[in-house]
PDB file of C-alpha atoms in Angstrom:
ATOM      1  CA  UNK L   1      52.548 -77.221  20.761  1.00  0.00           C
ATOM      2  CA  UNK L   2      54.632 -75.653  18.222  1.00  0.00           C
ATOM      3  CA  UNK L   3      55.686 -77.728  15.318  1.00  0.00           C
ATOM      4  CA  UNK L   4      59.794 -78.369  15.340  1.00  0.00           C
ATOM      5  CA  UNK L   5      61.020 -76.837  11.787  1.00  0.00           C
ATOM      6  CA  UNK L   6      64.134 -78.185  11.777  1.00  0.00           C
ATOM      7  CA  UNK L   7      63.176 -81.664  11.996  1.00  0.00           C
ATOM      8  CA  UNK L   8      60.267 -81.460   9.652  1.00  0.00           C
ATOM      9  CA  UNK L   9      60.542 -83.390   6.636  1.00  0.00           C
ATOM     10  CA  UNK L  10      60.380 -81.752   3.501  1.00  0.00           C
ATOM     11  CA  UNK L  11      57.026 -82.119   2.021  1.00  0.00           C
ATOM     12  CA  UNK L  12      55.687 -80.989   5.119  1.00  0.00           C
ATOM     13  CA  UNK L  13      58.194 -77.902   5.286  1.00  0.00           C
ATOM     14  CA  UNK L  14      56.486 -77.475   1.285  1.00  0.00           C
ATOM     15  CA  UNK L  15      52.954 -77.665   2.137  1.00  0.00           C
ATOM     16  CA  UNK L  16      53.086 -75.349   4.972  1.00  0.00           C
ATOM     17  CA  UNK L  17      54.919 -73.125   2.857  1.00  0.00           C
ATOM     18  CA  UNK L  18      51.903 -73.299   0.530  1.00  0.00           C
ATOM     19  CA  UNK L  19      49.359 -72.841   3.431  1.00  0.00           C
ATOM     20  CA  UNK L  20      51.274 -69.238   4.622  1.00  0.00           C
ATOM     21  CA  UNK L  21      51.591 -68.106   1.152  1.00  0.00           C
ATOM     22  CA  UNK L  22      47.874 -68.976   0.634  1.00  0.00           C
ATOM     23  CA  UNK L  23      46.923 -67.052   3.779  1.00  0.00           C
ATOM     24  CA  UNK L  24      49.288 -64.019   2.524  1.00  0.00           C
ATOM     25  CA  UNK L  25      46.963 -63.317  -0.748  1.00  0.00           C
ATOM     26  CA  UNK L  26      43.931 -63.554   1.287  1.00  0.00           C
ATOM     27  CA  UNK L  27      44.887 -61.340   3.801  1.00  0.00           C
ATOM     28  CA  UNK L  28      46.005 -58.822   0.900  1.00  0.00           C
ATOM     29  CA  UNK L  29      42.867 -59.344  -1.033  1.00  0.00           C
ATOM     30  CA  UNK L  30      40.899 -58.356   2.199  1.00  0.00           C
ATOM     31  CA  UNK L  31      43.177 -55.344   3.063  1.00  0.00           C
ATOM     32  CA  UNK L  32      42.654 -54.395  -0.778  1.00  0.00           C
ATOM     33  CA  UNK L  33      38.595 -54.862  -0.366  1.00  0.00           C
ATOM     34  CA  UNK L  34      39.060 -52.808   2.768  1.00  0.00           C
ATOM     35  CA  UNK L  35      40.754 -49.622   1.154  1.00  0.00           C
ATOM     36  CA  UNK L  36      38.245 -49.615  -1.455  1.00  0.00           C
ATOM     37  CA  UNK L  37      35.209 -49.572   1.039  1.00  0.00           C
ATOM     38  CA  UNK L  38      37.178 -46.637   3.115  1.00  0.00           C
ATOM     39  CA  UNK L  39      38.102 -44.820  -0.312  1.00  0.00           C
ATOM     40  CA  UNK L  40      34.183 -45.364  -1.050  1.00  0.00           C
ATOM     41  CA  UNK L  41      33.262 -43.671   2.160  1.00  0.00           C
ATOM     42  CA  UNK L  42      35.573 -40.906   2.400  1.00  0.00           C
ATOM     43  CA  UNK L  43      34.251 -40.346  -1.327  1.00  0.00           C
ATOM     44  CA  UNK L  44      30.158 -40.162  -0.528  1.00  0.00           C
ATOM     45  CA  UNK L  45      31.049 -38.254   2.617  1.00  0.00           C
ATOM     46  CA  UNK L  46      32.717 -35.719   1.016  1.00  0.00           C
ATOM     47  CA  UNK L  47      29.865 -35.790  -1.188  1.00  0.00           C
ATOM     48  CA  UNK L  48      27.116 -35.861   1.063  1.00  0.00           C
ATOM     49  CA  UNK L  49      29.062 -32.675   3.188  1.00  0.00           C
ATOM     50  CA  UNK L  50      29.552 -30.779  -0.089  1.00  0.00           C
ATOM     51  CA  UNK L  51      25.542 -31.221  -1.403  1.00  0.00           C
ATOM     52  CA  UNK L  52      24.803 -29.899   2.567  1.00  0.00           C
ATOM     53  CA  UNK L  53      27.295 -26.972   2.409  1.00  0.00           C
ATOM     54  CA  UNK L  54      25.464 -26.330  -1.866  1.00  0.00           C
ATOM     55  CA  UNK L  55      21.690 -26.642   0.041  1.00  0.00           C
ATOM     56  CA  UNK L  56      22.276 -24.276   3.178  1.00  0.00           C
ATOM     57  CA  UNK L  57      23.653 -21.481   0.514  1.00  0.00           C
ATOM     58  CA  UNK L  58      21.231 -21.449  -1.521  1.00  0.00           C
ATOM     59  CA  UNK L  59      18.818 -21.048   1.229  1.00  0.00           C
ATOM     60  CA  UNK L  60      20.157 -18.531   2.968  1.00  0.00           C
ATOM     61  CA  UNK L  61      20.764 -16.795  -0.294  1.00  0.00           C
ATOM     62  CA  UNK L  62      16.966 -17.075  -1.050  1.00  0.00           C
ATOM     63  CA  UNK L  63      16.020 -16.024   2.613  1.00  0.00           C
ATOM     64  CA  UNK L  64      18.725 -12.689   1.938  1.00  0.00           C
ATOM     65  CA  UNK L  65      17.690 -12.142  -1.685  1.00  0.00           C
ATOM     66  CA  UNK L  66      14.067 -13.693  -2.620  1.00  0.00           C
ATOM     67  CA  UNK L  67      13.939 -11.722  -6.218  1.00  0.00           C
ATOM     68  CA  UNK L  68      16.971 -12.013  -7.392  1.00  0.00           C
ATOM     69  CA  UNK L  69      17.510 -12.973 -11.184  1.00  0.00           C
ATOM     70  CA  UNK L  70      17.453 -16.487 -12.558  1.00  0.00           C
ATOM     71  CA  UNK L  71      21.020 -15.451 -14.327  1.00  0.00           C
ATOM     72  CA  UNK L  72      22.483 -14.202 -10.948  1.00  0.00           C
ATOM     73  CA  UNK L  73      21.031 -17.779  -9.822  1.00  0.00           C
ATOM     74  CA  UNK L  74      23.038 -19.504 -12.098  1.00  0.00           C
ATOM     75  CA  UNK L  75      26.577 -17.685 -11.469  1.00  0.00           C
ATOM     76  CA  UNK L  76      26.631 -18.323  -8.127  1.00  0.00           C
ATOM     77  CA  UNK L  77      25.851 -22.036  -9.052  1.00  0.00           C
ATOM     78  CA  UNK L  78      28.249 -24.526  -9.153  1.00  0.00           C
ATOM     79  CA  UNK L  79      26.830 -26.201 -11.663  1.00  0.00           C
ATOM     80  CA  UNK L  80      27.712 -24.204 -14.633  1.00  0.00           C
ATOM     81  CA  UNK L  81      28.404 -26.827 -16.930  1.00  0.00           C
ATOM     82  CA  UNK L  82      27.363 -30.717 -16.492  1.00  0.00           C
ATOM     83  CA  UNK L  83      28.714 -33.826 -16.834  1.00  0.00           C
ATOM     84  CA  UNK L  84      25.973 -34.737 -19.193  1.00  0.00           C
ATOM     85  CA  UNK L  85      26.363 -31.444 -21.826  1.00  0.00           C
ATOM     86  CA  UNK L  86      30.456 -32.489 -21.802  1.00  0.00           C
ATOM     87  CA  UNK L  87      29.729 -36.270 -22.631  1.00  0.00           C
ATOM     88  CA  UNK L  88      27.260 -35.332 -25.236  1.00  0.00           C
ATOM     89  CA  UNK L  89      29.345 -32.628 -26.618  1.00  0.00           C
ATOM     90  CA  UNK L  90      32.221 -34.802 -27.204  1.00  0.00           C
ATOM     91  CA  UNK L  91      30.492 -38.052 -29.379  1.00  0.00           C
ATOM     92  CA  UNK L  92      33.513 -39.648 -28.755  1.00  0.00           C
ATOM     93  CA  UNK L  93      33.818 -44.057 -28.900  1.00  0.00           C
ATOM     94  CA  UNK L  94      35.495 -44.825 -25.383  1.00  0.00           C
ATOM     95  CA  UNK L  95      34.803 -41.229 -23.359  1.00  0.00           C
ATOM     96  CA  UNK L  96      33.020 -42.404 -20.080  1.00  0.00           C
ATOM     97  CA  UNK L  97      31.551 -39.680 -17.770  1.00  0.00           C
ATOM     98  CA  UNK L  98      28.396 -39.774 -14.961  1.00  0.00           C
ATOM     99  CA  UNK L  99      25.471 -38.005 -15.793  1.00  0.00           C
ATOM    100  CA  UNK L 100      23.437 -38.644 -12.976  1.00  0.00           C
ATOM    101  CA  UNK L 101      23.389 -34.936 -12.246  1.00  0.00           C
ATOM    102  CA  UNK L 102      25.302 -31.487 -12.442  1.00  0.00           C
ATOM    103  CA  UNK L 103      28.236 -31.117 -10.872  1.00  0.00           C
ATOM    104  CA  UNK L 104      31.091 -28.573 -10.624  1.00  0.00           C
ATOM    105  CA  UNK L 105      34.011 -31.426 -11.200  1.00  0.00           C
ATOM    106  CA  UNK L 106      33.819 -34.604 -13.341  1.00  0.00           C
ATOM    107  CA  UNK L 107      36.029 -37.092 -14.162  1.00  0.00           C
ATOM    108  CA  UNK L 108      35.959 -38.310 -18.020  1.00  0.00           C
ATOM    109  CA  UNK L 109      37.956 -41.753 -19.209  1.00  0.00           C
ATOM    110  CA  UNK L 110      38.950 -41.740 -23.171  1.00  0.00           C
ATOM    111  CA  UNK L 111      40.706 -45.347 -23.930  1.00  0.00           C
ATOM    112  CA  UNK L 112      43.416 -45.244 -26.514  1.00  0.00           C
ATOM    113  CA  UNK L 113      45.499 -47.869 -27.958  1.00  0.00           C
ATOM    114  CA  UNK L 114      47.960 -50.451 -26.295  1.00  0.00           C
ATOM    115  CA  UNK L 115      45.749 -51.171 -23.549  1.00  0.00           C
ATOM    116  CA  UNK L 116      46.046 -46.817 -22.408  1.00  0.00           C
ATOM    117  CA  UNK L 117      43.260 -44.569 -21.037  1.00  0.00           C
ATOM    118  CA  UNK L 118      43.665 -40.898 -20.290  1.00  0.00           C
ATOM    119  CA  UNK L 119      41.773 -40.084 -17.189  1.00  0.00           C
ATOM    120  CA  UNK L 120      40.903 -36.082 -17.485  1.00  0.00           C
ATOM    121  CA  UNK L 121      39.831 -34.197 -14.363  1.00  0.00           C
ATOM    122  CA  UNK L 122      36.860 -30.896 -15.361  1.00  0.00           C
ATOM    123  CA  UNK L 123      36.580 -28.082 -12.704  1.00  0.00           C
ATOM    124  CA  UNK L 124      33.471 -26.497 -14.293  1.00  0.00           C
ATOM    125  CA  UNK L 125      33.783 -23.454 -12.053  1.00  0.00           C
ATOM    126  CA  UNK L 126      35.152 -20.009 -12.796  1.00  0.00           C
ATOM    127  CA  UNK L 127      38.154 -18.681 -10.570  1.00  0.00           C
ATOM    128  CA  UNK L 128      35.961 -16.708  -8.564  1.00  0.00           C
ATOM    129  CA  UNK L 129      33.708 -19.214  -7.597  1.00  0.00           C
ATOM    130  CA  UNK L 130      36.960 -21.519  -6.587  1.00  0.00           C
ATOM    131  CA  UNK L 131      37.710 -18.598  -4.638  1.00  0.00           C
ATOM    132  CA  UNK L 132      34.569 -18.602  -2.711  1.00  0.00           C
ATOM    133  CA  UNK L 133      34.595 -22.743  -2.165  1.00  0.00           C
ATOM    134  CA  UNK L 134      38.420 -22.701  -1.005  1.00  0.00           C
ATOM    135  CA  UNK L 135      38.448 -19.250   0.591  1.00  0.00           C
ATOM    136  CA  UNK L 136      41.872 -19.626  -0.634  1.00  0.00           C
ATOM    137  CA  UNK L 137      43.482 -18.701  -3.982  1.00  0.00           C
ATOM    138  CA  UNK L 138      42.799 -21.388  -6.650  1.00  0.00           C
ATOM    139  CA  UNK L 139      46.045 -20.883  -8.621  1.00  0.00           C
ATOM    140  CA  UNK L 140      47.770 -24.219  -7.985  1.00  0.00           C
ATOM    141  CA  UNK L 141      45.261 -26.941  -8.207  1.00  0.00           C
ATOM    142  CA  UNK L 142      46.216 -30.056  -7.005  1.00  0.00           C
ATOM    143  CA  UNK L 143      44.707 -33.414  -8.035  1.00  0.00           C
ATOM    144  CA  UNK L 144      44.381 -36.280  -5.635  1.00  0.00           C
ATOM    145  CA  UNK L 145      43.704 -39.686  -7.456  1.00  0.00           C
ATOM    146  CA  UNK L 146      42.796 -42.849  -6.575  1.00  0.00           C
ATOM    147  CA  UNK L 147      42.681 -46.271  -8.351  1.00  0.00           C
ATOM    148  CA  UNK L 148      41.168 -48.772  -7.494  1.00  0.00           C
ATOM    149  CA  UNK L 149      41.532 -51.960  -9.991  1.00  0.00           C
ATOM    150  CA  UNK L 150      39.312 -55.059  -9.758  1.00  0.00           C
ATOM    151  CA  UNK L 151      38.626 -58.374 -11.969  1.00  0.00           C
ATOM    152  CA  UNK L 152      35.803 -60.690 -11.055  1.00  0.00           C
ATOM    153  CA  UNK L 153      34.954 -58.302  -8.101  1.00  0.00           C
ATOM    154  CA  UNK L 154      37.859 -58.902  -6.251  1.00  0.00           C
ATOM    155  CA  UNK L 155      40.043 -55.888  -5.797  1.00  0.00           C
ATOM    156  CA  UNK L 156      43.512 -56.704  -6.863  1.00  0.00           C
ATOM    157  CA  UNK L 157      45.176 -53.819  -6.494  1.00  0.00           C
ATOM    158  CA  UNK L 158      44.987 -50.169  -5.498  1.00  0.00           C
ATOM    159  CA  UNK L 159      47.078 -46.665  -5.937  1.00  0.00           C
ATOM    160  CA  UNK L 160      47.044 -43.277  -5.320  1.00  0.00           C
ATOM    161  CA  UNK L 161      48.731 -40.280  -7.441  1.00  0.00           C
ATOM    162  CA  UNK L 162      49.111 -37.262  -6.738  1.00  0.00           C
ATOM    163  CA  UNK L 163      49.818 -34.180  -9.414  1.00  0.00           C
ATOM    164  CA  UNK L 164      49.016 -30.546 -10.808  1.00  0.00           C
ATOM    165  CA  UNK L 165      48.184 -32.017 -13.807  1.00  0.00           C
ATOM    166  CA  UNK L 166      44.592 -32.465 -15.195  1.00  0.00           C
ATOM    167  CA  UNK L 167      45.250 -35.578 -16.986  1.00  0.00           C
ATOM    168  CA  UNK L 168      47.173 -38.852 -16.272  1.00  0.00           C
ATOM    169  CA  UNK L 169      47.720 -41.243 -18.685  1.00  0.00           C
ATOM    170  CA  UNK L 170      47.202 -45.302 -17.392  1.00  0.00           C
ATOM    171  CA  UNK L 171      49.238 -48.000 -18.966  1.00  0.00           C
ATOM    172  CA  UNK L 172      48.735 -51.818 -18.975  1.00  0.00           C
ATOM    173  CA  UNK L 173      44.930 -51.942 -18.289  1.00  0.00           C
ATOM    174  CA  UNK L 174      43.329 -55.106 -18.231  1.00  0.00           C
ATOM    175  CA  UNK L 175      40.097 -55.222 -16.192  1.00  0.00           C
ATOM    176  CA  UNK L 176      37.580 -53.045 -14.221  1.00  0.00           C
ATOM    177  CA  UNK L 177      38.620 -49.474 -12.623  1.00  0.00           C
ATOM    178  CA  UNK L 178      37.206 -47.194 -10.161  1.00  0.00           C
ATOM    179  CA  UNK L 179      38.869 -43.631 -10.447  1.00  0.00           C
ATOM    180  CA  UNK L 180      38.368 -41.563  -7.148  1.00  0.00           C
ATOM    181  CA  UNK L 181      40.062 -37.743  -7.798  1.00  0.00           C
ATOM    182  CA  UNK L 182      40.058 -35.631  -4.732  1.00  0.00           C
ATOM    183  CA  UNK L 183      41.045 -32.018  -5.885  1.00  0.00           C
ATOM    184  CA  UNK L 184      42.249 -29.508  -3.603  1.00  0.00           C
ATOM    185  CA  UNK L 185      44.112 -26.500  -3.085  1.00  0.00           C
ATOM    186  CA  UNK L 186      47.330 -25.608  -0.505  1.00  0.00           C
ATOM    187  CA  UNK L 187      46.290 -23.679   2.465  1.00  0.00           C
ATOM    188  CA  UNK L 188      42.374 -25.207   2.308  1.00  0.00           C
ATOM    189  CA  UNK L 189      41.206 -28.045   4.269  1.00  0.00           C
ATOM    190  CA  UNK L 190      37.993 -28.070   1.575  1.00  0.00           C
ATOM    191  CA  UNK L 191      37.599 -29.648  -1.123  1.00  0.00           C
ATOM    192  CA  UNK L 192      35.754 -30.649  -4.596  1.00  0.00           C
ATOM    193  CA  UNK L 193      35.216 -34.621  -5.142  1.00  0.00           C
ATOM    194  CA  UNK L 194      34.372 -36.903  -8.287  1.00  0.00           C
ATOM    195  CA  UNK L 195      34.213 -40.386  -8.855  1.00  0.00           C
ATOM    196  CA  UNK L 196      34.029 -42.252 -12.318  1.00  0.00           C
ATOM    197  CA  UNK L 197      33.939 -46.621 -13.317  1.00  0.00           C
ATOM    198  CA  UNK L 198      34.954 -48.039 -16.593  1.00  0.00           C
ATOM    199  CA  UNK L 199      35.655 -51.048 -17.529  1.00  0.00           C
ATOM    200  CA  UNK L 200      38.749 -51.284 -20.734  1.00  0.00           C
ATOM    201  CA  UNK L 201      38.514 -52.544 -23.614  1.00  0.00           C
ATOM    202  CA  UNK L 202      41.804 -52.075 -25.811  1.00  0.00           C
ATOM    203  CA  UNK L 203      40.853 -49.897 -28.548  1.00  0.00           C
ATOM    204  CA  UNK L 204      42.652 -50.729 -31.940  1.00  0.00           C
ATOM    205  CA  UNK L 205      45.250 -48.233 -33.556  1.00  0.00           C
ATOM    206  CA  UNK L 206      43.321 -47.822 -36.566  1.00  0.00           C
ATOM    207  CA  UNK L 207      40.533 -46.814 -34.204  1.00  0.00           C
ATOM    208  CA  UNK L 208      41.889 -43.741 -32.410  1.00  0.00           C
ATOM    209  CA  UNK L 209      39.986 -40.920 -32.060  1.00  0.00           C
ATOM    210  CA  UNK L 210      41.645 -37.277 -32.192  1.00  0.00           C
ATOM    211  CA  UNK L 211      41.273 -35.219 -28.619  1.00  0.00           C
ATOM    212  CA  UNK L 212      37.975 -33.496 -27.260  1.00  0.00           C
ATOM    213  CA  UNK L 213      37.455 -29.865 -28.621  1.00  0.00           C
ATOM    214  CA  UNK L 214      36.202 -28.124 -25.498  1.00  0.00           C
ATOM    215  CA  UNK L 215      33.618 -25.621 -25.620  1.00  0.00           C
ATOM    216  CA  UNK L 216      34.216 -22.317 -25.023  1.00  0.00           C
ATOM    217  CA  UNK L 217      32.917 -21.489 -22.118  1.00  0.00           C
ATOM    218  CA  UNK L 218      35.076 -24.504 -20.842  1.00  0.00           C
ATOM    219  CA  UNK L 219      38.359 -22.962 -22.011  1.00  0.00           C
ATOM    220  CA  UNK L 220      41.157 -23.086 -18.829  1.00  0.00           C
ATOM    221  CA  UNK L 221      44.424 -23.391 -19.062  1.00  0.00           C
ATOM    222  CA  UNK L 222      45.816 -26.544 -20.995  1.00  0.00           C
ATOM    223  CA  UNK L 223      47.979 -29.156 -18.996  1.00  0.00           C
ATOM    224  CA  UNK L 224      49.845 -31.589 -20.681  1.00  0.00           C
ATOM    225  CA  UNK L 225      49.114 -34.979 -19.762  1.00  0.00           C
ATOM    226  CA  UNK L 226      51.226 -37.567 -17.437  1.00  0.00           C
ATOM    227  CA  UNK L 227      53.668 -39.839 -19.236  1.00  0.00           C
ATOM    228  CA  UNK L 228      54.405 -42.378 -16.705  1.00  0.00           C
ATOM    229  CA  UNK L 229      56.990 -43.121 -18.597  1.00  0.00           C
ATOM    230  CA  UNK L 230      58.579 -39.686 -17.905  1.00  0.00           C
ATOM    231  CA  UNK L 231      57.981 -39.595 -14.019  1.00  0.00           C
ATOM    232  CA  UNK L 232      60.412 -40.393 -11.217  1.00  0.00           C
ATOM    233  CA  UNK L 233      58.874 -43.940  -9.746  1.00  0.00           C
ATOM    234  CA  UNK L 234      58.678 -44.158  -5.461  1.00  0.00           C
ATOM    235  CA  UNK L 235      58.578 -47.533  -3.984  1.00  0.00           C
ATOM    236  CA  UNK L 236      57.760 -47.006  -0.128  1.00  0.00           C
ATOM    237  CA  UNK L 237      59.255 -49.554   2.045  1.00  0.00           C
ATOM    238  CA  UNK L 238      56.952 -50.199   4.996  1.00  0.00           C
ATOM    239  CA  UNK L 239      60.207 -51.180   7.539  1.00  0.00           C
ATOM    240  CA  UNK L 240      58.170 -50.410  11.072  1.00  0.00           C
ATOM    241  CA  UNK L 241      55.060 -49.320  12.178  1.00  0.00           C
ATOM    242  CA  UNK L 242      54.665 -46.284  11.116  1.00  0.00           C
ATOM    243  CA  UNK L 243      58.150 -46.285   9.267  1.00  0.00           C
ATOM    244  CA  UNK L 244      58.875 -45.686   5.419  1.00  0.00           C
ATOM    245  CA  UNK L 245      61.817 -46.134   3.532  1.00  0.00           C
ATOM    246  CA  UNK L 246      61.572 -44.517   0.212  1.00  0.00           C
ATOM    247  CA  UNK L 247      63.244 -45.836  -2.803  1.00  0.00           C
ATOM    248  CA  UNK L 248      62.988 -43.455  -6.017  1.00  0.00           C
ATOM    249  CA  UNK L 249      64.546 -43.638  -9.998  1.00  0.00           C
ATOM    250  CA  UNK L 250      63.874 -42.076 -13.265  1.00  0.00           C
ATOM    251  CA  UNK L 251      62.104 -43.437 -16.120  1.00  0.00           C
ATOM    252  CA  UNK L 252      64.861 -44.855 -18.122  1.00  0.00           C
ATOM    253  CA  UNK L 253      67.353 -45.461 -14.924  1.00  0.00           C
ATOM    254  CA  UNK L 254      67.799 -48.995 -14.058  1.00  0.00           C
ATOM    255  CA  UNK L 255      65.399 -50.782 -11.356  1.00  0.00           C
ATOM    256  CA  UNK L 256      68.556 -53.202 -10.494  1.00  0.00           C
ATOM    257  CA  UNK L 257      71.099 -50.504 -10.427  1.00  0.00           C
ATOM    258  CA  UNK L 258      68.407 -48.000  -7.551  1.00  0.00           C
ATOM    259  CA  UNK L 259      67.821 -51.402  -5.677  1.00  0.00           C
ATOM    260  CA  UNK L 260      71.300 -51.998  -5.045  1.00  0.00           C
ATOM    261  CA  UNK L 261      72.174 -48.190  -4.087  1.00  0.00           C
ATOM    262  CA  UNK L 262      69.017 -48.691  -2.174  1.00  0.00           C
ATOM    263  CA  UNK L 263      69.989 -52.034  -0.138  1.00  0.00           C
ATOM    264  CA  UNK L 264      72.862 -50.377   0.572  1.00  0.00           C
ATOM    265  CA  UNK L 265      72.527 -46.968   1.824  1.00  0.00           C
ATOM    266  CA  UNK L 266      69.999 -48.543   4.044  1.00  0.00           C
ATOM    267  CA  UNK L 267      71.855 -51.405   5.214  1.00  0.00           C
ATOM    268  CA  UNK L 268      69.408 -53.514   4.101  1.00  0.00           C
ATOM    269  CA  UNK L 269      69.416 -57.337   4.343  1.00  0.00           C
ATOM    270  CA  UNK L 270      70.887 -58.503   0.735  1.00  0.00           C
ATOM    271  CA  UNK L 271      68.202 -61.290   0.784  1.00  0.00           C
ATOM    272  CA  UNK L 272      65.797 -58.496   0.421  1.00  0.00           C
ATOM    273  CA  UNK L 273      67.499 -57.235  -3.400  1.00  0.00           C
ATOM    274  CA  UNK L 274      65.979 -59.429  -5.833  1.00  0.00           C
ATOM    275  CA  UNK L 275      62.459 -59.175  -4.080  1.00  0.00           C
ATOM    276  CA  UNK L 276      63.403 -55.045  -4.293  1.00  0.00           C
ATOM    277  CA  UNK L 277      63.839 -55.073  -8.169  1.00  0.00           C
ATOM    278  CA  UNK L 278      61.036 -57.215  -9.113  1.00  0.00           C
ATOM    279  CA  UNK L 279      59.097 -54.640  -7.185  1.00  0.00           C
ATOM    280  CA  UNK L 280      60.412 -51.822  -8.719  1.00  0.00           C
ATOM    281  CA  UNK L 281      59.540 -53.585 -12.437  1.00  0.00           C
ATOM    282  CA  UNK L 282      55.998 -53.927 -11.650  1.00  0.00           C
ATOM    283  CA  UNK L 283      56.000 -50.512 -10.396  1.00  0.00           C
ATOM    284  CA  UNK L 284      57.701 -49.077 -13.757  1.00  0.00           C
ATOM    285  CA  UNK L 285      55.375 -51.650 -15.616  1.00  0.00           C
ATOM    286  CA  UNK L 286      52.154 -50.645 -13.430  1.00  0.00           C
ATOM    287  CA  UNK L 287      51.164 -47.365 -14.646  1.00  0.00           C
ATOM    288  CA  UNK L 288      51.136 -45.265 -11.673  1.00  0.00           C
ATOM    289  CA  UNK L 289      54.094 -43.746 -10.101  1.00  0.00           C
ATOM    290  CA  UNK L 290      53.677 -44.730  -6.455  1.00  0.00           C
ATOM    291  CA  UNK L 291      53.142 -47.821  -4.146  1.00  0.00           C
ATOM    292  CA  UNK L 292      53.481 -49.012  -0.543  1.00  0.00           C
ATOM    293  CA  UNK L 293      54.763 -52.426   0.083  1.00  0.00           C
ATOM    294  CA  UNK L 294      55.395 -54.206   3.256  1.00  0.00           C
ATOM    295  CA  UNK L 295      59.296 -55.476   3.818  1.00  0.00           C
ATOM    296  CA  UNK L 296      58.149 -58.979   4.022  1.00  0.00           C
ATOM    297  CA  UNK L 297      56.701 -58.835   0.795  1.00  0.00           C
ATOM    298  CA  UNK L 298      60.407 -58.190  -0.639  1.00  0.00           C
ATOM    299  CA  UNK L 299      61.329 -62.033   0.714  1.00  0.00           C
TER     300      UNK L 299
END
């Protein structure tokens, strides 16, 4: 039997208020834990598919040519340049990079001031060997990223951006991040995969160090970094199943002014505004430039 609302007294009406909220964050903390174990396997399967793909070349390449040179061995390698020489090369306080082994993409963190951290993405790979892994033409990169933030091992939230640009800058950090960059090319269904963890520490003004110098053989073409604060901010509005409204401004536009242009071209519910603009803060506050959110979580 259904309890009567309308006839419920008042501290009741409170505490079950409590008990549905309460049940809300768990249910988002679980949904949270459950991207990052799909983000985690879509990551190692990628992995696991391109080390298969690496293996079966080189063996047929041996079975095809068994005396070929050791420097004809290494330019049709992938892994040109590692992880490891690039974190040793740079000596840098704050530049976090895996060096469990070689491979052709790497992801390296360098924390600045005012709780930033510039996440860089490395293809280690010439054009022509992009070429031959895309079978498409590798002159627009693009660079899938995922991250994943946690504090006491609890995922709290998670975000994805997408850009042609090797580094993104991250604002407002506070705890633990796993960075997941997925990059790819148009017209290619492969692609090249990295993953990198680092926990922030705010590094003080007087301690920041000047960029990396990259080594020659490293030189590509420069890409200026990601100011969130000069990107236009999307707010998806989950209204239906597998319906999005999208709700968009400029850095420097204000969030209450979109909301209410928003609201309206929609013909949304007005209860739904000041839910819409405190969203649209934390977005412009968050440090990445896109987020999903469920209507009810507007109320």
């Amino acid at each position: 039997m259904e309890p009567d609302l309308e006839f419920m007294p008042l501290p009741n009406l409170q505490m079950l208020n409590n008990s549905l909220e309460k049940l809300k964050n768990d249910a988002v903390l679980r949904l949270h834990a459950l991207q990052k174990v799909n983000h985690d396997l879509l990551t190692d399967n990628a992995r696991l598919r391109q080390r298969t793909r690496d293996l079966l070349r080189q063996k047929r390449e041996q079975t095809q040519q068994p005396g070929r040179s050791s420097a004809a061995s290494r330019s049709a390698d992938f892994s040109t340049i590692g992880i490891a020489d690039q974190n040793a090369a740079s000596g840098l306080i704050g530049v976090y990079a895996r060096t469990r082994r070689k491979e052709p993409i790497s992801i390296l963190v360098q924390r600045g001031p005012d709780f930033t951290a510039v996440v860089e993405t490395r293809v280690c790979l010439t054009e022509t060997q992009l070429r031959s892994h895309f079978h498409a033409e590798p002159s627009n990169l693009q660079y899938k990223m995922i991250l994943i933030e946690t504090k006491d091992g609890v995922v709290e939230n998670a975000s994805t951006v997408v850009t042609r640009n090797a580094k993104v800058t991250l604002r407002k950090l506070q705890a633990v991040y796993h960075v997941t960059v997925h990059c790819t090319v148009p017209n290619s269904e492969r692609r090249l995969t990295a993953e990198n963890k680092f926990l922030y520490q705010n590094l003080p003004m007087a301690q920041e160090t000047p960029p990396q110098e990259r080594p020659a053989e490293m030189q590509q073409e420069q890409h200026t970094p990601i100011s969130v604060g000069n990107e236009v901010f999307s707010l998806n509005v989950q209204v239906g199943v597998e319906e999005y409204l999208t709700c968009s401004f400029v850095a420097g536009d204000d969030p209450g002014a979109a909301a209410r242009q928003f609201v309206a071209q929609h013909r949304l519910k007005p209860v739904l505004l000041d839910g819409l603009i405190t969203a649209l803060e934390q977005l412009q506050d968050s440090g990445v430039t896109i987020r999903n959110v469920d209507v009810s979580d507007l109320l």
